[in-house]
PDB file of C-alpha atoms and ligand atoms in Angstrom:
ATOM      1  CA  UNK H   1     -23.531 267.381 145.787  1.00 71.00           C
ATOM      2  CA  UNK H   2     -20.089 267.749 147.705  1.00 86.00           C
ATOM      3  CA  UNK H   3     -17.532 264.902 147.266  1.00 96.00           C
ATOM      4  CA  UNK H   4     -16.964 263.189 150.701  1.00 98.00           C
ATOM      5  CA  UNK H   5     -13.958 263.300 152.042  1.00 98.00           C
ATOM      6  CA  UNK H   6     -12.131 259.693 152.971  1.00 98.00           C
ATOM      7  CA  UNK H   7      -8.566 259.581 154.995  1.00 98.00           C
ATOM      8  CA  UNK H   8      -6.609 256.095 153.880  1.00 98.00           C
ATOM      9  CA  UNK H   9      -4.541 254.978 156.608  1.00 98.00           C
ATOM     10  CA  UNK H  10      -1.722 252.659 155.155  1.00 98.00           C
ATOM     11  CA  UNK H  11       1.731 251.409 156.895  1.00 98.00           C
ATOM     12  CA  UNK H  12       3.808 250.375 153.777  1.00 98.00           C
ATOM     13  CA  UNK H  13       4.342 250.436 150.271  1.00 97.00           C
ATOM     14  CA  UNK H  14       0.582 251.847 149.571  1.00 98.00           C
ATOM     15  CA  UNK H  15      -0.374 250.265 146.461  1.00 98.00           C
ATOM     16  CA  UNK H  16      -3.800 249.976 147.146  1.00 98.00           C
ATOM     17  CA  UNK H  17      -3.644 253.613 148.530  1.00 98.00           C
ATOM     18  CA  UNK H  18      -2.491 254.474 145.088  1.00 98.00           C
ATOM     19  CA  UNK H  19      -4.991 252.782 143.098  1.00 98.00           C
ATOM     20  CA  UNK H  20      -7.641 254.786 145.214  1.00 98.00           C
ATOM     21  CA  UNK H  21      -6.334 258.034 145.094  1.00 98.00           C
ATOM     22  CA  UNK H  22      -5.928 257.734 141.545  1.00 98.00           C
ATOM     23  CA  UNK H  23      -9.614 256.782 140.970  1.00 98.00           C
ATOM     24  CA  UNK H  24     -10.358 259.102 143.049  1.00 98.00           C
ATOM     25  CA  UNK H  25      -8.639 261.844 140.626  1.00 97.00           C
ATOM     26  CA  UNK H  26     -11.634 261.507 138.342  1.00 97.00           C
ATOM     27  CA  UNK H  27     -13.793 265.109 139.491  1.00 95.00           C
ATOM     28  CA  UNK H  28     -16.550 262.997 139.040  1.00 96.00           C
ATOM     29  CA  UNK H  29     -15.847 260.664 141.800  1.00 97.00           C
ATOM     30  CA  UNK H  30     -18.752 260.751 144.693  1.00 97.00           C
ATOM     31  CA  UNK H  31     -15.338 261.227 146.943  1.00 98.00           C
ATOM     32  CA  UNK H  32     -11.598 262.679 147.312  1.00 98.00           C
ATOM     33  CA  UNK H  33      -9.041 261.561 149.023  1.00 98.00           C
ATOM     34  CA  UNK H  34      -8.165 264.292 151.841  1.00 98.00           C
ATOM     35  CA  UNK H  35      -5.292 262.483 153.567  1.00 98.00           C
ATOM     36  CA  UNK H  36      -3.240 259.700 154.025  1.00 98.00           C
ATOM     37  CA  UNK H  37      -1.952 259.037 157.301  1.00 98.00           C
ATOM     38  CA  UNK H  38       0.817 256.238 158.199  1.00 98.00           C
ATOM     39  CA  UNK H  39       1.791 254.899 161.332  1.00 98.00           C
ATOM     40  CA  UNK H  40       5.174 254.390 160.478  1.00 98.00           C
ATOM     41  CA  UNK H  41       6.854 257.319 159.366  1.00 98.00           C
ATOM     42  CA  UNK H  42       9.030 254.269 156.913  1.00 98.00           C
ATOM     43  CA  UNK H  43       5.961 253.982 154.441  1.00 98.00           C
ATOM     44  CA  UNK H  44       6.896 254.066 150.883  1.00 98.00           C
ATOM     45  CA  UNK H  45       3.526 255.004 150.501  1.00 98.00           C
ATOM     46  CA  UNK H  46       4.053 258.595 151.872  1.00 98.00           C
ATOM     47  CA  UNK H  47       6.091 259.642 149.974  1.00 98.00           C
ATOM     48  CA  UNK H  48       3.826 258.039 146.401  1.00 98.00           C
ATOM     49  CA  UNK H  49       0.795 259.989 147.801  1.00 98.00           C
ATOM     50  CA  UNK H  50       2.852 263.607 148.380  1.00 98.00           C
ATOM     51  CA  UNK H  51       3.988 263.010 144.783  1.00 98.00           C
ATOM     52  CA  UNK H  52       0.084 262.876 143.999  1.00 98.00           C
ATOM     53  CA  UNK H  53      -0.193 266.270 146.029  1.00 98.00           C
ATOM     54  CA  UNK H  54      -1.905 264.631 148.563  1.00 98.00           C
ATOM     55  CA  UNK H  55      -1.925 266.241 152.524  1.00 98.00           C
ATOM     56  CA  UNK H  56      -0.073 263.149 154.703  1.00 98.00           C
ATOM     57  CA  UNK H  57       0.556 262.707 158.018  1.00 98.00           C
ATOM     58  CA  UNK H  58       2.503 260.299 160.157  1.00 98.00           C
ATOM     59  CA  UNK H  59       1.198 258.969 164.042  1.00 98.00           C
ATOM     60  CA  UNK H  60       4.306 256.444 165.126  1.00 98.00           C
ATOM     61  CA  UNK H  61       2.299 253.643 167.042  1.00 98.00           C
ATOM     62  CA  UNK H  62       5.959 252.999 168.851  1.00 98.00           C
ATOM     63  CA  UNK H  63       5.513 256.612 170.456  1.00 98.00           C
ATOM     64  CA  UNK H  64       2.966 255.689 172.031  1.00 98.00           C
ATOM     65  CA  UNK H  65       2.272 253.426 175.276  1.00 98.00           C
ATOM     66  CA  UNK H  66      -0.634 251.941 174.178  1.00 97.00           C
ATOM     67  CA  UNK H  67      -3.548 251.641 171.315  1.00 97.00           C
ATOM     68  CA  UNK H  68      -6.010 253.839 172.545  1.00 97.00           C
ATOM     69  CA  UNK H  69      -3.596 256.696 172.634  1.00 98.00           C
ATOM     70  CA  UNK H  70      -1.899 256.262 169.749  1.00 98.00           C
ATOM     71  CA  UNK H  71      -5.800 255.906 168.107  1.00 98.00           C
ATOM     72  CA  UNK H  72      -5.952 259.438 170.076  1.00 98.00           C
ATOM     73  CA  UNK H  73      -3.123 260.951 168.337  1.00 98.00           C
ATOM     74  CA  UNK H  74      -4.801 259.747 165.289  1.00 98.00           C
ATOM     75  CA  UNK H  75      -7.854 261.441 165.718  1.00 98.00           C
ATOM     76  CA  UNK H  76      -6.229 265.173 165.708  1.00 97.00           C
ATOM     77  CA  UNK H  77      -4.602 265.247 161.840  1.00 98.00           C
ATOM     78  CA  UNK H  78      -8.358 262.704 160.628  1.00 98.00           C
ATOM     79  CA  UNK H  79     -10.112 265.628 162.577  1.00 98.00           C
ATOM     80  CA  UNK H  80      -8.347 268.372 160.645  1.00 98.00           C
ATOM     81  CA  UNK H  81      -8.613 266.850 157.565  1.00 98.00           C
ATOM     82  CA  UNK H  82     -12.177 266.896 157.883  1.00 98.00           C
ATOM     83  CA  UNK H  83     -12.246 263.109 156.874  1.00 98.00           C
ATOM     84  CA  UNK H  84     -15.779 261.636 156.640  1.00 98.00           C
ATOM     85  CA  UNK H  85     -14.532 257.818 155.799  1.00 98.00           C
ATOM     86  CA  UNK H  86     -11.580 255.911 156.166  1.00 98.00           C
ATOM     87  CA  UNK H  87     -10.195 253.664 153.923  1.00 98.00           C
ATOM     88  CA  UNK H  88      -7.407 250.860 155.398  1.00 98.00           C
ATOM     89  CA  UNK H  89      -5.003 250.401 152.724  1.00 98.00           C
ATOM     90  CA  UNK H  90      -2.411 247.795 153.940  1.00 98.00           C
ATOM     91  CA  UNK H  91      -2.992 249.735 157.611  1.00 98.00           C
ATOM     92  CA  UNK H  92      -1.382 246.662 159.833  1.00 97.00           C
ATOM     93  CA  UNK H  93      -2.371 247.607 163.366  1.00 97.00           C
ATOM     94  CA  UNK H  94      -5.383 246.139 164.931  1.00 96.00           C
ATOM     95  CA  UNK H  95      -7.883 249.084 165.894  1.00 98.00           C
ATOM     96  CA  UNK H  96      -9.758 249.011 169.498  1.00 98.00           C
ATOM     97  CA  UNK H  97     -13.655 248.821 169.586  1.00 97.00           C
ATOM     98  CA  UNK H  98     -13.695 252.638 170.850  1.00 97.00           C
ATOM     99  CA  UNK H  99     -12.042 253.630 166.996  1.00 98.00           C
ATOM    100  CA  UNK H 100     -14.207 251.181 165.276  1.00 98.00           C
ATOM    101  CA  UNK H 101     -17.487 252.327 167.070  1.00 98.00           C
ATOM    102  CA  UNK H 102     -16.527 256.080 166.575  1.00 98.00           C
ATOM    103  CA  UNK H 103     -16.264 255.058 162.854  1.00 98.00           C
ATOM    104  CA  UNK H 104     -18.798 252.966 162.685  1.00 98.00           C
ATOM    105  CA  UNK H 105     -20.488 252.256 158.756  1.00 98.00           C
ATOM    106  CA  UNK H 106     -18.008 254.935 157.314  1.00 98.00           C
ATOM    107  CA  UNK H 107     -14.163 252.205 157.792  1.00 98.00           C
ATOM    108  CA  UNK H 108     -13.558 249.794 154.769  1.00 98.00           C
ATOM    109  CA  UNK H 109     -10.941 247.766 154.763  1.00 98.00           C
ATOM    110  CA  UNK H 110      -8.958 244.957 152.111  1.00 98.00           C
ATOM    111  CA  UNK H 111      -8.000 241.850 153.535  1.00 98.00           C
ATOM    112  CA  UNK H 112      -5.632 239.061 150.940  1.00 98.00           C
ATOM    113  CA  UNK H 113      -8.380 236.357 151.284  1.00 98.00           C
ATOM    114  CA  UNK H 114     -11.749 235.277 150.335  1.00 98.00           C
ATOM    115  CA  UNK H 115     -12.779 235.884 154.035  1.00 98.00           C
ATOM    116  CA  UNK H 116     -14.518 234.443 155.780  1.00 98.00           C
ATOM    117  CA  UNK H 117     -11.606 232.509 155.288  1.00 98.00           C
ATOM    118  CA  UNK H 118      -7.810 233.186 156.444  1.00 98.00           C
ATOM    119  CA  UNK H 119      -8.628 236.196 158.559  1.00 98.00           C
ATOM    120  CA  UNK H 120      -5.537 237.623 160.390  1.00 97.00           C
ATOM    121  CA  UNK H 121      -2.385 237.271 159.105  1.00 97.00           C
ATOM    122  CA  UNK H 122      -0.208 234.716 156.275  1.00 98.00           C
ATOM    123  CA  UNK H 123      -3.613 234.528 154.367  1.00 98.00           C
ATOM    124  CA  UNK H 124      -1.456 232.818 151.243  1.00 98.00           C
ATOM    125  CA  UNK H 125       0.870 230.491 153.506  1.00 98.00           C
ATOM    126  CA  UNK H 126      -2.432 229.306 154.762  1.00 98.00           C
ATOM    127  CA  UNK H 127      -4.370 228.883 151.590  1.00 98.00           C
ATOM    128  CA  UNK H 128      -1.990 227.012 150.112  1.00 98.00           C
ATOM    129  CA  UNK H 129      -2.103 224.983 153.368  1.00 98.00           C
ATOM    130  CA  UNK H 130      -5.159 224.038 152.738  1.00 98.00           C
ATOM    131  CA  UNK H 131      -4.725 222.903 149.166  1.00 98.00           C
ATOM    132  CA  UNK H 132      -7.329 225.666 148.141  1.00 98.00           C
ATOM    133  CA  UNK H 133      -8.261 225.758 144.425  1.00 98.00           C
ATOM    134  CA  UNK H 134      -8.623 229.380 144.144  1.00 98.00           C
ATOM    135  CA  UNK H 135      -7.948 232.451 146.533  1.00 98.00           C
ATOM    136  CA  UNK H 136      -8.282 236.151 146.702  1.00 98.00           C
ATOM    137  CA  UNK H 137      -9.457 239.281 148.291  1.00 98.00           C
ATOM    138  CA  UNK H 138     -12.163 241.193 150.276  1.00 98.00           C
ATOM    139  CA  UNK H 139     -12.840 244.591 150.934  1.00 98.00           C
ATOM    140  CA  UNK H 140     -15.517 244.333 154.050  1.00 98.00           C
ATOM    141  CA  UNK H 141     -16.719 247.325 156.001  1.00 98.00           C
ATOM    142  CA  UNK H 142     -14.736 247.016 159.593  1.00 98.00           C
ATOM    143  CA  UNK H 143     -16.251 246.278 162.696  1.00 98.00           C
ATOM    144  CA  UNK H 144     -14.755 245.185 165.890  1.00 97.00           C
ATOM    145  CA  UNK H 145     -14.365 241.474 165.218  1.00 96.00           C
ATOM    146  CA  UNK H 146     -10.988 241.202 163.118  1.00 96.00           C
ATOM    147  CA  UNK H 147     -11.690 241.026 159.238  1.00 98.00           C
ATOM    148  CA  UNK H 148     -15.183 239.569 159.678  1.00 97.00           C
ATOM    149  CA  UNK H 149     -17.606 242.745 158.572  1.00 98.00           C
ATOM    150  CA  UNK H 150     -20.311 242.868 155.876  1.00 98.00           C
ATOM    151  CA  UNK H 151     -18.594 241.644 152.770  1.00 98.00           C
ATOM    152  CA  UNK H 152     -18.445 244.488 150.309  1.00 98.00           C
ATOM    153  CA  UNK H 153     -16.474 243.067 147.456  1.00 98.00           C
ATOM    154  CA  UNK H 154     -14.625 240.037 146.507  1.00 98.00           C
ATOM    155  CA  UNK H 155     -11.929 239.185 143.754  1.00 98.00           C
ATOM    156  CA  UNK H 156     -10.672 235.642 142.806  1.00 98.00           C
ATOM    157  CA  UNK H 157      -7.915 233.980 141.410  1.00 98.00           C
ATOM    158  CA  UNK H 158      -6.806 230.442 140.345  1.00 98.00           C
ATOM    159  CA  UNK H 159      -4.454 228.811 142.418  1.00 98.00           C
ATOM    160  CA  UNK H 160      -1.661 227.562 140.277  1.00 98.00           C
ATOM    161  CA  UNK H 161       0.746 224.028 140.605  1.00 97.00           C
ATOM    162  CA  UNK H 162       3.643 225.123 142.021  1.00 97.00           C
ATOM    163  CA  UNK H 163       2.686 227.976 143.619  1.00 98.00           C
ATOM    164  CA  UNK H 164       4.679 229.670 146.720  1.00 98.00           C
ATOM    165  CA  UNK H 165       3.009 232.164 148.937  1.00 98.00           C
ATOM    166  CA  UNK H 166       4.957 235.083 146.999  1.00 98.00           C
ATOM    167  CA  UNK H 167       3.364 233.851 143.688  1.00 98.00           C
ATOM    168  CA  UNK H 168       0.082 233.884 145.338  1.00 98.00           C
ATOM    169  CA  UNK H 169       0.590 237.316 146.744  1.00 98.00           C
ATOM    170  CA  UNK H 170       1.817 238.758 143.598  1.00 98.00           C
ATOM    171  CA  UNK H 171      -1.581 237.263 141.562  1.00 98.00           C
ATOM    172  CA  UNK H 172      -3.812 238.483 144.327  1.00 98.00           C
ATOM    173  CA  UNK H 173      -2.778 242.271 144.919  1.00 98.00           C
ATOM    174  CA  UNK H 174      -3.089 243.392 141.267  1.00 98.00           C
ATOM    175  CA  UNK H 175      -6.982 242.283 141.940  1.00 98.00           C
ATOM    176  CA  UNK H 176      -6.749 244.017 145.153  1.00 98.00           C
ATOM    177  CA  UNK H 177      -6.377 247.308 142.542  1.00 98.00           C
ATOM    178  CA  UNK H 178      -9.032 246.481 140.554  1.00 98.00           C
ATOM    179  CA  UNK H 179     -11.470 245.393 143.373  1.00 98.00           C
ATOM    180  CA  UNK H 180     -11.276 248.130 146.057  1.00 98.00           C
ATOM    181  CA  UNK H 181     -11.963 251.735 143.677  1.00 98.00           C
ATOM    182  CA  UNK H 182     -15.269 250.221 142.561  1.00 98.00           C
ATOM    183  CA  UNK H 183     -16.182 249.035 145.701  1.00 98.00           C
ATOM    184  CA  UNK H 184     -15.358 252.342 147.489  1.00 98.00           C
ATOM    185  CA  UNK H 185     -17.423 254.052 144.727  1.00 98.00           C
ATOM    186  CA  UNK H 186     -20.598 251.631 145.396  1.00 98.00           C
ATOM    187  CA  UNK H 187     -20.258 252.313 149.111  1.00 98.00           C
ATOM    188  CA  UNK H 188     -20.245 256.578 148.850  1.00 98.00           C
ATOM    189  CA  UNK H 189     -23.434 255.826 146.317  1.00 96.00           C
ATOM    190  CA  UNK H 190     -25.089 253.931 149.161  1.00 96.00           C
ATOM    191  CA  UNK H 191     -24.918 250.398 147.642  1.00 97.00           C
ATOM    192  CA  UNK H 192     -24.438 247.408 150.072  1.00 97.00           C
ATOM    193  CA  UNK H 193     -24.603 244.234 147.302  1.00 98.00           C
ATOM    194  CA  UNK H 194     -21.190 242.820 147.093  1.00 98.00           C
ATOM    195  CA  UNK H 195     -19.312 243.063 143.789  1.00 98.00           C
ATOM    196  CA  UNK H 196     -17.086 240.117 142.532  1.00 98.00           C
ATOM    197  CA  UNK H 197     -14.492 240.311 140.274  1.00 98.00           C
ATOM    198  CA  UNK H 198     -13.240 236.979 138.867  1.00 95.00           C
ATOM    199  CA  UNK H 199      -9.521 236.788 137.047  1.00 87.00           C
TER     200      UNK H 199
HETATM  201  C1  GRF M 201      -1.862 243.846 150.528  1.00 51.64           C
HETATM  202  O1  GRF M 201      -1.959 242.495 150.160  1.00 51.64           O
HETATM  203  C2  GRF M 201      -2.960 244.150 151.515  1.00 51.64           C
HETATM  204  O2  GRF M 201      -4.147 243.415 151.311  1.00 51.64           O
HETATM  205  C3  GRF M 201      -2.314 243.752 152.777  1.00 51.64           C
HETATM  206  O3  GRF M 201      -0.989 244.287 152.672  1.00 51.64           O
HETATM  207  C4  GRF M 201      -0.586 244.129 151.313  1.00 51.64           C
HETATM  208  C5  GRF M 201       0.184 245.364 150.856  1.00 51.64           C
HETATM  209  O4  GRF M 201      -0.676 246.388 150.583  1.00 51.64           O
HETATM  210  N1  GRF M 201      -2.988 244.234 153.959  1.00 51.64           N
HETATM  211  P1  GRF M 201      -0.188 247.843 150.041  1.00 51.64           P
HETATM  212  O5  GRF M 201       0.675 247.660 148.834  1.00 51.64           O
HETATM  213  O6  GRF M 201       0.570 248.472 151.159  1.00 51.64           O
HETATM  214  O7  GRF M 201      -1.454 248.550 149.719  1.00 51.64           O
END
């Protein structure tokens, strides 16, 4: 059985990129990472994942007039790579229905709250907010309504006393690492049930 082939599109320091590509080192990982593309040609990330040996590519949103031809550009180097799925990997532009259609059931994505809560942006600002107990992370397959697909995954962590949204953040994305490999791995296998990780 050949190893699909998944493209993570990322726009900044890539540590979730990393922690899939590196799981996805393993030869006998259902998949292999074939690129990672940035749109922002600044991304530490690049430079981690052509350390790895890992083909990358860079479409500048700003060089472009507008979404659906910078999601055009896009398409050329995901096209080449012969990428199958995509992974979004701390990818912060908001995609148009005619990308998410054309990947439609093969684009994951991790978002920094238990969603259906906090969608969009400041997800540990707003938690906190709230006076939330506990917070977290999602990976969710993406669909055109912003961070509100089928729930694939979901990690949790204690809110603390005293906590500022940089302390949140910095309790949250190590679980982003741990949640999003096996998740990616139960997807490529064909499984649908969430998985949750608790702290
Ligand atoms: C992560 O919290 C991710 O969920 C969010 O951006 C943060 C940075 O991610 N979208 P990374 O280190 O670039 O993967």
């Amino acid at each position: 059985m050949s190893r699909r082939k998944v493209a993570i599109l990322i726009s900044g320091g890539g540590s979730n990129m990393l922690a899939l590509a590196r799981d996805m080192a393993d030869p006998g990982h259902p998949a292999e990472v074939c690129l990672v593309l940035s749109n922002r040609p600044d991304a530490g990330g690049l430079a981690r994942a052509a350390e790895m040996g890992i083909p990358t590519a860079v479409v500048d949103h700003r060089s472009y007039p507008d979404r659906a031809s910078f999601e055009a550009a896009m398409m050329a180097p995901l096209r080449e790579s012969g990428a199958e799925l995509l992974c979004l990997a701390g990818f912060m532009r908001v995609l148009t229905p005619g990308f998410i259609e054309a990947w439609a059931g093969r684009m994951l994505n991790i978002h920094p709250s238990i969603l259906p809560l906090f969608p969009g942006l400041h997800t540990h600002a707003r938690c906190l907010a709230a006076g939330m107990a506990v917070h977290g992370c999602t990976v969710h397959e993406v669909t055109p309504d912003l961070d509100s697909g089928p729930i694939l995954g979901q990690a949790v962590v204690p809110v603390e006393a005293g906590d500022t949204p940089d302390a949140l953040a910095a309790r949250v994305l190590p679980m982003e690492h741990r949640l999003y490999p096996p998740v990616l791995r139960r997807f490529v296998a064909g499984e649908r049930a969430p998985l949750a990780l608790l702290a």
